[in-house]
C-alpha positions in Angstrom: 80.7 8.2 12.5 77.1 9.3 12.4 74.9 8.2 15.3 71.2 8.1 14.3 68.9 8.8 17.2 65.3 7.6 16.8 62.6 10.0 17.7 60.3 9.0 20.6 57.4 8.1 18.4 59.3 6.1 15.8 59.1 2.3 15.6 61.1 -0.2 13.6 60.2 -0.4 9.9 58.9 -3.9 10.4 56.0 -2.5 12.6 54.5 -0.6 9.7 52.4 -2.4 7.1 54.6 -3.0 4.0 53.5 -1.0 1.0 53.2 -4.0 -1.2 50.8 -5.7 1.3 48.7 -2.6 1.6 48.5 -2.2 -2.2 47.7 -5.9 -2.7 44.9 -5.6 -0.2 43.5 -2.7 -2.3 43.6 -4.9 -5.4 41.9 -7.8 -3.7 39.1 -5.6 -2.3 38.6 -4.0 -5.7 38.3 -7.4 -7.3 35.8 -8.5 -4.6 33.8 -5.3 -5.1 33.7 -6.0 -8.9 32.3 -9.5 -8.3 29.7 -8.3 -5.8 31.2 -10.1 -2.9 31.4 -7.0 -0.7 27.7 -6.2 -1.0 26.2 -6.5 2.4 29.4 -7.7 4.0 30.2 -4.4 5.8 33.6 -4.3 4.2 33.1 -1.8 1.5 32.2 1.9 1.2 32.6 2.1 -2.5 29.9 4.7 -2.9 32.1 7.1 -0.9 34.7 6.9 -3.6 32.5 6.4 -6.7 33.3 9.7 -8.3 36.7 9.7 -9.9 39.0 12.5 -8.7 41.1 14.2 -11.4 44.2 13.7 -9.2 43.7 10.0 -8.9 46.7 9.2 -11.1 49.1 10.8 -8.5 48.4 8.1 -5.9 49.6 6.1 -4.1 52.7 8.1 -3.3 55.9 7.0 -1.6 55.7 6.6 2.2 58.0 8.7 4.3 59.6 6.1 6.6 60.3 8.7 9.3 56.6 8.8 10.3 55.5 5.6 11.9 52.9 4.3 14.4 52.6 2.5 17.7 49.3 0.9 16.6 47.6 -0.7 13.6 46.1 1.4 10.9 42.4 2.0 11.3 40.4 0.2 8.6 39.6 2.4 5.6 36.0 1.3 5.7 35.6 2.3 9.3 37.4 5.6 9.1 35.4 6.5 5.9 32.0 6.0 7.6 32.6 7.8 10.9 33.3 11.5 10.3 32.7 14.9 11.6 31.9 17.5 8.9 29.5 20.0 10.4 29.0 21.7 7.0 26.9 18.7 6.1 25.4 17.9 9.5 26.3 17.1 13.1 26.0 13.3 13.1 28.9 10.9 12.4 27.4 9.1 9.4 27.9 12.1 7.3 29.7 10.6 4.3 26.6 10.3 2.0 25.7 14.0 2.5 29.3 15.0 1.9 29.2 13.6 -1.6 27.4 16.8 -2.7 30.7 18.7 -2.3 32.0 19.9 -5.6 35.8 19.5 -5.7 36.5 20.9 -9.2 37.1 23.6 -10.0 38.9 24.3 -6.7 41.3 27.1 -5.8 43.3 28.0 -2.7 43.9 31.7 -2.0 47.2 32.7 -0.3 46.9 36.3 0.9 47.5 38.7 3.8 51.1 39.5 4.9 52.9 37.7 2.1 55.3 38.6 -0.7 53.6 36.2 -3.1 49.8 36.5 -2.8 48.1 34.2 -5.3 45.1 32.1 -6.1 46.3 28.7 -7.1 44.3 25.9 -8.7 44.4 22.7 -6.7 45.8 20.6 -9.5 48.5 23.2 -10.2 49.3 23.1 -6.5 49.6 19.4 -6.5 52.0 19.6 -9.4 54.2 22.0 -7.4 54.4 20.0 -4.2 56.4 16.8 -3.4 53.7 14.4 -2.3 54.4 11.8 0.3 52.6 9.5 2.6 52.8 9.8 6.4 51.4 7.5 9.1 49.8 9.7 11.8 47.7 9.2 14.9 44.5 11.3 14.9 42.9 12.2 18.3 39.4 13.7 18.4 38.4 16.0 21.2 35.4 13.6 21.7 37.9 11.1 23.1 38.1 8.7 20.1 41.1 8.1 18.0 42.3 6.5 14.7 45.5 5.9 12.8 45.6 6.7 9.1 48.0 7.0 6.2 47.7 10.6 5.0 49.1 11.7 1.6 50.1 15.3 0.9 52.9 17.7 1.6 54.5 19.7 4.5 52.6 22.8 5.3 56.0 24.5 5.5 56.3 24.2 1.7 53.1 26.1 1.3 54.3 28.8 3.7 57.4 29.0 1.6 55.4 29.4 -1.6 53.5 32.3 0.0 56.6 34.1 1.3 55.4 35.5 4.7 56.5 39.0 5.6 58.2 39.9 8.8 54.9 41.0 10.5 53.2 37.7 9.8 52.7 35.7 13.0 49.7 33.5 12.3 48.0 31.6 9.5 44.2 31.8 9.3 42.6 28.9 7.4 39.1 29.1 5.9 36.9 26.5 4.4 34.3 26.8 1.6 31.0 28.5 2.0 28.1 27.1 -0.1 24.8 26.5 1.8 23.2 25.3 -1.5 25.0 22.0 -1.2 26.1 22.1 2.5 22.9 22.0 4.5 24.7 22.5 7.8 25.8 26.0 6.6 22.1 27.0 6.6 22.2 26.9 10.4 22.6 30.6 11.3 23.8 29.9 14.9 27.1 28.7 13.6 29.7 31.3 12.5 30.3 30.1 8.9 32.6 29.6 7.2 34.7 27.3 9.4 37.9 29.1 10.4 41.0 27.7 12.1 44.4 29.1 12.9 48.1 28.3 13.7 51.1 30.3 14.7 53.7 30.6 12.0 56.0 28.5 14.1 53.4 25.7 14.4 52.8 25.9 10.6 56.5 25.3 9.8 57.0 22.5 12.3 58.0 19.2 10.6 54.7 17.5 11.6 52.3 20.1 10.1 50.9 18.6 6.9 48.4 19.5 4.1 46.6 16.3 3.3 45.4 15.7 -0.3 45.0 12.0 -0.1 44.4 9.0 2.3 44.7 5.2 2.0 46.6 5.5 -1.2 44.1 7.6 -3.1 42.8 11.2 -3.2 40.9 12.4 -0.2 37.3 11.3 -0.2 34.9 14.1 0.3 34.0 13.3 3.9 37.7 13.6 4.8 37.8 17.2 3.6 38.6 16.9 -0.1 40.5 18.2 -2.0 42.8 19.6 0.7 42.8 19.8 4.5 45.1 20.6 7.4 46.6 17.8 9.6 48.2 18.7 12.9 48.5 15.3 14.7 49.5 16.7 18.1 46.3 18.7 18.3 42.7 17.7 18.7 41.0 16.9 15.4 38.8 20.0 15.2 41.9 22.0 14.5 42.4 20.0 11.3 40.2 22.2 9.1 38.7 20.5 6.0 38.3 21.6 2.4 40.5 24.7 2.6 39.9 27.5 0.2 41.9 30.4 1.8 45.0 30.8 4.0 45.7 34.3 5.2 48.9 35.4 6.9 48.1 37.8 9.7 49.6 39.7 12.6 46.6 39.2 14.9 45.7 35.8 16.2 42.5 34.5 14.4 39.5 33.4 16.4 38.7 29.8 15.3 35.2 28.4 14.7 34.7 26.4 17.9 36.5 29.0 20.0 34.0 31.6 18.9 31.1 29.3 19.7 32.3 28.1 23.1 35.7 29.6 24.2 35.5 27.9 27.6 35.5 24.5 25.9 37.5 24.9 22.7 40.5 27.2 22.8 42.9 28.4 20.1 45.7 25.9 20.9 43.8 22.6 21.4 46.9 20.6 22.1 46.3 17.0 23.3 46.8 16.6 27.1 45.4 13.6 29.1 45.5 15.7 32.3 43.4 18.5 31.1 39.7 17.4 30.8 37.1 18.9 28.6 34.5 20.6 30.7 32.1 17.7 30.1 34.3 14.6 29.9 37.8 13.3 30.7 40.6 13.2 28.2 42.7 10.7 30.1 41.9 7.8 27.7 40.7 7.3 24.2 38.7 4.7 22.3 40.3 3.3 19.2 37.9 3.7 16.4 36.5 0.3 15.2 37.6 -1.6 18.3 36.6 -1.9 22.0 40.1 -1.0 23.0 40.8 2.0 25.2 44.3 3.4 25.6 45.8 6.1 27.8 45.9 9.4 26.0 49.5 10.6 25.3 50.6 14.2 25.9 50.6 16.0 22.5 49.2 12.8 21.2 52.6 11.2 21.4 54.4 13.9 19.6 55.8 15.8 22.6 59.4 15.5 21.4 58.6 17.3 18.2 56.3 20.1 19.4 56.8 20.8 23.1 59.4 23.5 22.3 56.8 25.5 20.5 55.1 26.4 23.8 57.9 26.9 26.3 57.5 30.7 26.7 53.7 30.9 26.7 53.0 31.2 30.4 49.4 31.9 31.3 48.0 30.5 28.0 45.5 27.7 28.1 47.4 25.4 25.7 45.3 22.3 25.9 41.6 23.1 25.6 
């Protein structure tokens, strides 16, 4: 007899919003938008999704029932209008400026210590990968959080496609560089382009995810279209947006915020309520779109899945 043991962060299926309810809500909102009811109501951010994405026909995708939440999903409208995307500015209402991002043509380069270096077109990549939806918590280093339905594929599948060589220990992620459309990249005091990194073991963990969609549709530009990294046990700045290159290296990469302020933003950036940022506490978090505060969970609630990655790293600053 097989005994199925639930993971610590799983909830009964009844706790997740049923797919037919979620899709029906989308249909209702679309109808209201078409009739003009949403104008001025604060319910719609249709301008953020006005441009049709060539991959739109792929979504929504099937939800993976193994990835569930302990809280309600954050409203799409709220999540879509409160974003960090420093390439386009340092304020949170960045989504209008982010619409300048050109998401086609778009390629992702896989290079470095790999057997299969390649430059792959985003639509060809989407055709290669088994897309699924996962419900994940997202915790910002600024002490706010949200819960969203990402669509995409396991990062481990992309690692497999590249074929890392024996000396490959890290993945170095790089975003686009185009100051002509991204005004934030004209600020010379930042080390553009944005760079992030993971160990190969982190990248092949079951939770590591490459998101290409959200809320049952392709990623809107302010979320990091057309492809971004999602590591739900780490602070959100690790989840690099609009990825154009992934290099497999022997040396640990220096990430964007680590280069700017290494005493505040380290390489690992794992969530820990007991390790404060140098300028604020991380003990609790504010749920985006509500007045509710919750206690921060170690590894953002994913301790069972990822704690083993860090057992033999004595002396490392793993949490900030």
